[in-house]
């Protein structure tokens, strides 16, 4: 899979570690984040990953900022993106299984690197269940369409 990854300055070190981990799982990583530690604006990186996933340039995305919240809010403004913040593996696999999330986010100030790897693995190994969940995902899409 091609996986887009993005981050702000608070998450540079964790992004680099997660990118290497994702590569070790056999996936391609497209880096849309900063590689520096100077203060920068997380919305720009959330949007870049969101646009890449929505356009099909990447199969899914991983976003990391201080908490995961701000960068996920930015990504969710991109039409076609369903991004959720995950601080545990249960949420990580359920947002794929139930919500067909195409991007996950987490906070470098919230989870450590080993927990982040577990979250990423749980998300990447999960599959959308469809069925009753599809109609709910469709409802989300309808809300999105009505706002644009």
PDB file of C-alpha atoms in Angstrom:
ATOM      1  CA  UNK A   1       0.000   0.000   0.000  1.00  0.00           C
ATOM      2  CA  UNK A   2       0.966   3.620  -0.495  1.00  0.00           C
ATOM      3  CA  UNK A   3       0.607   5.463   2.782  1.00  0.00           C
ATOM      4  CA  UNK A   4       0.730   9.249   3.047  1.00  0.00           C
ATOM      5  CA  UNK A   5       2.197  10.560   6.279  1.00  0.00           C
ATOM      6  CA  UNK A   6       2.129  14.089   7.608  1.00  0.00           C
ATOM      7  CA  UNK A   7       3.163  15.868  10.783  1.00  0.00           C
ATOM      8  CA  UNK A   8       4.004  19.174  12.370  1.00  0.00           C
ATOM      9  CA  UNK A   9       7.081  20.147  14.385  1.00  0.00           C
ATOM     10  CA  UNK A  10       5.796  18.465  17.566  1.00  0.00           C
ATOM     11  CA  UNK A  11       5.798  15.099  15.835  1.00  0.00           C
ATOM     12  CA  UNK A  12       8.873  15.083  13.601  1.00  0.00           C
ATOM     13  CA  UNK A  13      10.790  12.449  15.552  1.00  0.00           C
ATOM     14  CA  UNK A  14       7.775  10.161  15.948  1.00  0.00           C
ATOM     15  CA  UNK A  15       6.877  10.598  12.252  1.00  0.00           C
ATOM     16  CA  UNK A  16      10.344   9.433  11.216  1.00  0.00           C
ATOM     17  CA  UNK A  17      10.091   6.385  13.466  1.00  0.00           C
ATOM     18  CA  UNK A  18       6.578   5.530  12.242  1.00  0.00           C
ATOM     19  CA  UNK A  19       7.592   5.992   8.598  1.00  0.00           C
ATOM     20  CA  UNK A  20      10.422   3.484   9.050  1.00  0.00           C
ATOM     21  CA  UNK A  21       8.063   1.098  10.828  1.00  0.00           C
ATOM     22  CA  UNK A  22       5.501   1.315   8.009  1.00  0.00           C
ATOM     23  CA  UNK A  23       8.247   0.626   5.468  1.00  0.00           C
ATOM     24  CA  UNK A  24       9.342  -2.400   7.496  1.00  0.00           C
ATOM     25  CA  UNK A  25       5.798  -3.747   7.099  1.00  0.00           C
ATOM     26  CA  UNK A  26       6.292  -3.619   3.327  1.00  0.00           C
ATOM     27  CA  UNK A  27       4.409  -0.416   2.524  1.00  0.00           C
ATOM     28  CA  UNK A  28       5.482   2.642   0.554  1.00  0.00           C
ATOM     29  CA  UNK A  29       5.522   5.920   2.492  1.00  0.00           C
ATOM     30  CA  UNK A  30       4.870   9.308   0.920  1.00  0.00           C
ATOM     31  CA  UNK A  31       6.132  12.024   3.272  1.00  0.00           C
ATOM     32  CA  UNK A  32       4.032  15.189   3.308  1.00  0.00           C
ATOM     33  CA  UNK A  33       5.204  16.331   6.746  1.00  0.00           C
ATOM     34  CA  UNK A  34       7.949  18.547   8.004  1.00  0.00           C
ATOM     35  CA  UNK A  35      11.333  17.025   8.755  1.00  0.00           C
ATOM     36  CA  UNK A  36      12.324  19.949  10.957  1.00  0.00           C
ATOM     37  CA  UNK A  37      11.617  21.038  14.500  1.00  0.00           C
ATOM     38  CA  UNK A  38      10.845  24.700  13.825  1.00  0.00           C
ATOM     39  CA  UNK A  39       7.300  25.739  14.645  1.00  0.00           C
ATOM     40  CA  UNK A  40       4.988  25.190  11.674  1.00  0.00           C
ATOM     41  CA  UNK A  41       1.291  25.031  10.910  1.00  0.00           C
ATOM     42  CA  UNK A  42      -0.337  21.596  11.237  1.00  0.00           C
ATOM     43  CA  UNK A  43      -3.360  22.467   9.010  1.00  0.00           C
ATOM     44  CA  UNK A  44      -1.108  22.590   5.940  1.00  0.00           C
ATOM     45  CA  UNK A  45       0.078  19.028   6.534  1.00  0.00           C
ATOM     46  CA  UNK A  46      -3.381  17.700   7.354  1.00  0.00           C
ATOM     47  CA  UNK A  47      -4.643  19.174   4.102  1.00  0.00           C
ATOM     48  CA  UNK A  48      -1.762  17.755   2.045  1.00  0.00           C
ATOM     49  CA  UNK A  49      -2.322  14.223   3.313  1.00  0.00           C
ATOM     50  CA  UNK A  50      -6.090  14.605   3.001  1.00  0.00           C
ATOM     51  CA  UNK A  51      -5.841  15.735  -0.610  1.00  0.00           C
ATOM     52  CA  UNK A  52      -3.433  12.916  -1.502  1.00  0.00           C
ATOM     53  CA  UNK A  53      -5.733  10.273  -0.011  1.00  0.00           C
ATOM     54  CA  UNK A  54      -8.895  11.792  -1.501  1.00  0.00           C
ATOM     55  CA  UNK A  55      -7.239  11.956  -4.941  1.00  0.00           C
ATOM     56  CA  UNK A  56      -6.134   8.320  -4.766  1.00  0.00           C
ATOM     57  CA  UNK A  57      -2.427   9.184  -4.738  1.00  0.00           C
ATOM     58  CA  UNK A  58      -2.229   7.239  -1.476  1.00  0.00           C
ATOM     59  CA  UNK A  59      -4.326   4.344  -0.199  1.00  0.00           C
ATOM     60  CA  UNK A  60      -4.588   5.795   3.287  1.00  0.00           C
ATOM     61  CA  UNK A  61      -2.884   8.262   5.583  1.00  0.00           C
ATOM     62  CA  UNK A  62      -1.279   8.750   8.966  1.00  0.00           C
ATOM     63  CA  UNK A  63      -1.232  12.172  10.640  1.00  0.00           C
ATOM     64  CA  UNK A  64       0.670  13.155  13.763  1.00  0.00           C
ATOM     65  CA  UNK A  65       0.757  16.426  15.681  1.00  0.00           C
ATOM     66  CA  UNK A  66       0.931  17.173  19.400  1.00  0.00           C
ATOM     67  CA  UNK A  67      -2.475  15.650  20.176  1.00  0.00           C
ATOM     68  CA  UNK A  68      -3.621  14.404  16.772  1.00  0.00           C
ATOM     69  CA  UNK A  69      -6.728  16.563  17.019  1.00  0.00           C
ATOM     70  CA  UNK A  70      -5.760  19.727  15.138  1.00  0.00           C
ATOM     71  CA  UNK A  71      -4.219  17.943  12.187  1.00  0.00           C
ATOM     72  CA  UNK A  72      -7.230  15.596  11.951  1.00  0.00           C
ATOM     73  CA  UNK A  73      -9.613  18.564  11.915  1.00  0.00           C
ATOM     74  CA  UNK A  74      -7.737  20.009   8.943  1.00  0.00           C
ATOM     75  CA  UNK A  75      -7.738  16.688   7.067  1.00  0.00           C
ATOM     76  CA  UNK A  76     -11.465  16.238   7.648  1.00  0.00           C
ATOM     77  CA  UNK A  77     -12.154  19.484   5.783  1.00  0.00           C
ATOM     78  CA  UNK A  78     -11.025  17.743   2.569  1.00  0.00           C
ATOM     79  CA  UNK A  79     -13.951  16.212   0.713  1.00  0.00           C
ATOM     80  CA  UNK A  80     -13.788  12.420   0.893  1.00  0.00           C
ATOM     81  CA  UNK A  81     -11.659  12.199   4.013  1.00  0.00           C
ATOM     82  CA  UNK A  82     -12.724  10.277   7.095  1.00  0.00           C
ATOM     83  CA  UNK A  83     -10.020  10.765   9.701  1.00  0.00           C
ATOM     84  CA  UNK A  84     -10.190   9.749  13.341  1.00  0.00           C
ATOM     85  CA  UNK A  85      -7.890  10.304  16.287  1.00  0.00           C
ATOM     86  CA  UNK A  86      -6.659   7.092  17.893  1.00  0.00           C
ATOM     87  CA  UNK A  87      -4.952   6.716  21.248  1.00  0.00           C
ATOM     88  CA  UNK A  88      -5.464   2.955  21.470  1.00  0.00           C
ATOM     89  CA  UNK A  89      -5.568  -0.095  19.234  1.00  0.00           C
ATOM     90  CA  UNK A  90      -9.283  -0.765  19.728  1.00  0.00           C
ATOM     91  CA  UNK A  91     -10.200   2.611  18.271  1.00  0.00           C
ATOM     92  CA  UNK A  92      -7.639   2.158  15.503  1.00  0.00           C
ATOM     93  CA  UNK A  93      -9.173  -1.015  14.141  1.00  0.00           C
ATOM     94  CA  UNK A  94     -12.779   0.011  14.785  1.00  0.00           C
ATOM     95  CA  UNK A  95     -12.507   3.261  12.821  1.00  0.00           C
ATOM     96  CA  UNK A  96     -11.487   1.165   9.830  1.00  0.00           C
ATOM     97  CA  UNK A  97     -13.944  -1.686  10.425  1.00  0.00           C
ATOM     98  CA  UNK A  98     -16.975   0.493  11.206  1.00  0.00           C
ATOM     99  CA  UNK A  99     -16.245   3.942   9.752  1.00  0.00           C
ATOM    100  CA  UNK A 100     -14.002   3.046   6.819  1.00  0.00           C
ATOM    101  CA  UNK A 101     -11.622   5.782   7.954  1.00  0.00           C
ATOM    102  CA  UNK A 102      -9.027   6.481   5.295  1.00  0.00           C
ATOM    103  CA  UNK A 103      -6.703   8.421   7.596  1.00  0.00           C
ATOM    104  CA  UNK A 104      -5.754   7.966  11.237  1.00  0.00           C
ATOM    105  CA  UNK A 105      -4.245  10.561  13.523  1.00  0.00           C
ATOM    106  CA  UNK A 106      -2.566  10.428  16.901  1.00  0.00           C
ATOM    107  CA  UNK A 107      -0.611  12.700  19.183  1.00  0.00           C
ATOM    108  CA  UNK A 108       3.122  12.609  19.714  1.00  0.00           C
ATOM    109  CA  UNK A 109       2.512  14.141  23.150  1.00  0.00           C
ATOM    110  CA  UNK A 110      -0.148  11.531  23.928  1.00  0.00           C
ATOM    111  CA  UNK A 111       1.215   8.153  22.801  1.00  0.00           C
ATOM    112  CA  UNK A 112       4.754   6.825  22.851  1.00  0.00           C
ATOM    113  CA  UNK A 113       6.454   5.275  19.864  1.00  0.00           C
ATOM    114  CA  UNK A 114       5.620   1.661  20.730  1.00  0.00           C
ATOM    115  CA  UNK A 115       1.936   2.467  21.286  1.00  0.00           C
ATOM    116  CA  UNK A 116       1.954   4.448  18.022  1.00  0.00           C
ATOM    117  CA  UNK A 117       3.328   1.419  16.170  1.00  0.00           C
ATOM    118  CA  UNK A 118       0.621  -0.767  17.702  1.00  0.00           C
ATOM    119  CA  UNK A 119      -2.040   1.758  16.632  1.00  0.00           C
ATOM    120  CA  UNK A 120      -0.718   1.879  13.074  1.00  0.00           C
ATOM    121  CA  UNK A 121      -0.542  -1.905  12.843  1.00  0.00           C
ATOM    122  CA  UNK A 122      -4.097  -2.324  14.163  1.00  0.00           C
ATOM    123  CA  UNK A 123      -5.386   0.209  11.638  1.00  0.00           C
ATOM    124  CA  UNK A 124      -3.498  -1.235   8.668  1.00  0.00           C
ATOM    125  CA  UNK A 125      -4.558  -4.807   9.437  1.00  0.00           C
ATOM    126  CA  UNK A 126      -8.243  -3.935   9.847  1.00  0.00           C
ATOM    127  CA  UNK A 127     -10.740  -4.158   6.992  1.00  0.00           C
ATOM    128  CA  UNK A 128     -13.994  -2.301   6.501  1.00  0.00           C
ATOM    129  CA  UNK A 129     -16.877  -4.590   7.429  1.00  0.00           C
ATOM    130  CA  UNK A 130     -19.495  -3.009   5.157  1.00  0.00           C
ATOM    131  CA  UNK A 131     -23.028  -4.224   5.864  1.00  0.00           C
ATOM    132  CA  UNK A 132     -24.881  -2.009   8.316  1.00  0.00           C
ATOM    133  CA  UNK A 133     -21.778   0.141   8.589  1.00  0.00           C
ATOM    134  CA  UNK A 134     -21.894   1.042   4.887  1.00  0.00           C
ATOM    135  CA  UNK A 135     -25.198   2.870   5.278  1.00  0.00           C
ATOM    136  CA  UNK A 136     -23.705   4.937   8.100  1.00  0.00           C
ATOM    137  CA  UNK A 137     -20.635   5.800   6.056  1.00  0.00           C
ATOM    138  CA  UNK A 138     -23.005   6.757   3.229  1.00  0.00           C
ATOM    139  CA  UNK A 139     -24.859   9.047   5.645  1.00  0.00           C
ATOM    140  CA  UNK A 140     -21.577  10.779   6.479  1.00  0.00           C
ATOM    141  CA  UNK A 141     -20.991  11.256   2.743  1.00  0.00           C
ATOM    142  CA  UNK A 142     -24.462  12.742   2.354  1.00  0.00           C
ATOM    143  CA  UNK A 143     -23.774  15.256   5.115  1.00  0.00           C
ATOM    144  CA  UNK A 144     -20.528  16.162   3.381  1.00  0.00           C
ATOM    145  CA  UNK A 145     -22.255  16.588   0.011  1.00  0.00           C
ATOM    146  CA  UNK A 146     -24.961  18.821   1.488  1.00  0.00           C
ATOM    147  CA  UNK A 147     -22.323  21.236   2.824  1.00  0.00           C
ATOM    148  CA  UNK A 148     -20.391  21.773  -0.376  1.00  0.00           C
TER     149      UNK A 148
END
